[in-house]
Amino acid sequence: MQVHLYDTAEQVGQAAAILIGAQLLEKPSSVLGLATGSSPIPTYRELIRLHRAGVLDFSSAITFNLDEYCRISEEHPCSYHRFMKDELFDHINLKPENAHMPDGNAADLSAECARYDRAIARAGGIDLQLLGIGRNGHIGFNEPSDQFVYGCHVVRLTQSTIEANRRFFDSEADVPREAVSLGIGSIMNARRVLLVATGADKAEAVRKAICEDIDPDTQASILRTHPSAVFLLDRAAAARL
Ligand code: GLP
């Protein structure tokens, strides 16, 4: 595992965009695993800038997002569908049919999870997976647990995640209680994993992920066993290492 430290969240975003851009230049039809949350926003800004500057072309790329809330409309301002359009998809030349996201409104969510895993496998697997990290060490929506779940699955969000994500919603009662998330197996099967973490409120999760035993109570700790994992951290997120 590689760890790179930067002074600011913007630098973390630039470094992540360089690695994603290099992946795309090497293989224009790359399968990219994408994340939501505030952490990847500087990365997406830099990717958009590089696209507008004529440096990066997404026309052959394929993307799969990590997760989506259950039972909120795709057009809801807090849905991850909306987030991805606003923060990335509407500003690059990715073909809409190549941008995949789990459907948290599917009537049969287990069937939807199986379909999503199959779609990733059919695309040839994920070349590069971008990840944030939750304050409780979650990746995607793989919450602290006594096990690592392999495949895409429906997750019941923990109270700490509901509280952390409450800031995007009108009230805590509006935060969905469930989400569909890629499993740890699908994340670990990515050929490369890139985790971005910024800000002091991530310092404890980053410390546990990097310095303590590999433990499903800190789901990100499993990334230490990945053959090509890169952590890009700002000073605040790295403060307890
Ligand atoms: C959500 C997402 C995660 C993300 C995490 C951290 O729970 N499901 O993929 O990593 O939030 O979000 P933020 O980057 O806003 O702190």
XYZ file of N, CA, C and O and ligand atoms in Angstrom, residues 35-40 66-67 69 80 131-135 138-141 161 165 167-168 201-202, ligand 1:
116
model
N -17.037 7.293 -6.591
C -17.556 7.478 -5.236
C -18.277 8.817 -5.131
O -18.070 9.716 -5.953
N -19.087 8.933 -4.099
C -19.761 10.205 -3.828
C -19.248 10.756 -2.493
O -18.307 10.224 -1.921
N -19.887 11.813 -2.014
C -19.449 12.437 -0.767
C -18.600 13.662 -1.082
O -18.285 13.933 -2.247
N -18.213 14.380 -0.042
C -17.438 15.606 -0.287
C -15.993 15.291 -0.669
O -15.356 16.066 -1.395
N -15.471 14.127 -0.214
C -14.051 13.836 -0.465
C -13.654 13.840 -1.948
O -12.611 14.395 -2.298
N -14.428 13.216 -2.848
C -13.978 13.187 -4.244
C -14.268 14.459 -5.040
O -13.870 14.546 -6.207
N -20.311 3.363 -6.558
C -20.243 2.471 -5.401
C -21.586 2.163 -4.767
O -21.803 1.059 -4.292
N -22.447 3.181 -4.705
C -23.619 3.003 -3.856
C -24.715 4.006 -4.198
O -24.493 4.960 -4.945
N -28.577 5.482 -2.133
C -29.603 5.333 -1.103
C -30.792 4.564 -1.659
O -31.062 4.616 -2.865
N -27.500 10.048 -4.947
C -26.170 9.957 -5.542
C -26.248 10.049 -7.070
O -25.277 10.470 -7.708
N -12.286 5.806 -3.870
C -13.031 5.654 -2.612
C -12.837 6.864 -1.713
O -11.734 7.435 -1.679
N -13.888 7.219 -0.967
C -13.721 8.059 0.207
C -13.691 7.125 1.407
O -13.625 5.902 1.261
N -13.763 7.686 2.580
C -13.847 6.855 3.790
C -14.818 7.530 4.754
O -14.800 8.763 4.898
N -15.684 6.737 5.364
C -16.606 7.300 6.352
C -15.881 7.576 7.655
O -14.800 7.035 7.909
N -16.478 8.385 8.510
C -15.856 8.675 9.818
C -15.735 7.415 10.655
O -14.921 7.343 11.567
N -16.036 3.296 7.112
C -16.720 2.551 6.053
C -16.188 2.930 4.675
O -15.656 4.022 4.476
N -16.306 2.019 3.738
C -16.023 2.308 2.331
C -17.258 1.886 1.535
O -17.855 0.851 1.817
N -17.636 2.714 0.540
C -18.961 2.554 -0.034
C -19.909 2.782 1.137
O -19.763 3.736 1.897
N -20.866 1.867 1.312
C -21.685 1.905 2.524
C -21.468 0.627 3.322
O -22.366 0.152 4.002
N -23.422 7.164 10.547
C -23.481 7.560 9.136
C -24.704 8.439 8.879
O -24.622 9.433 8.144
N -24.346 12.132 7.414
C -24.949 12.510 6.132
C -26.161 13.425 6.301
O -26.696 13.932 5.319
N -26.217 16.386 7.182
C -25.948 17.759 6.752
C -26.450 18.043 5.343
O -26.679 19.189 4.987
N -26.645 16.994 4.543
C -27.111 17.211 3.175
C -28.645 17.276 3.091
O -29.193 17.689 2.082
N -11.846 15.250 10.666
C -12.846 14.266 11.118
C -12.622 12.879 10.507
O -13.314 11.930 10.853
N -11.631 12.756 9.620
C -11.293 11.440 9.061
C -10.035 10.844 9.711
O -9.665 9.707 9.420
C -20.957 8.273 2.263
C -20.576 7.439 1.054
C -19.138 7.017 1.081
C -18.247 8.197 1.420
C -18.605 8.697 2.784
C -17.766 9.868 3.250
O -21.364 7.509 3.345
N -21.390 6.284 0.903
O -18.787 6.438 -0.170
O -16.898 7.817 1.379
O -19.963 9.131 2.737
O -18.288 11.049 2.778
P -17.556 12.441 2.789
O -16.520 12.357 1.739
O -18.620 13.444 2.455
O -17.016 12.611 4.150
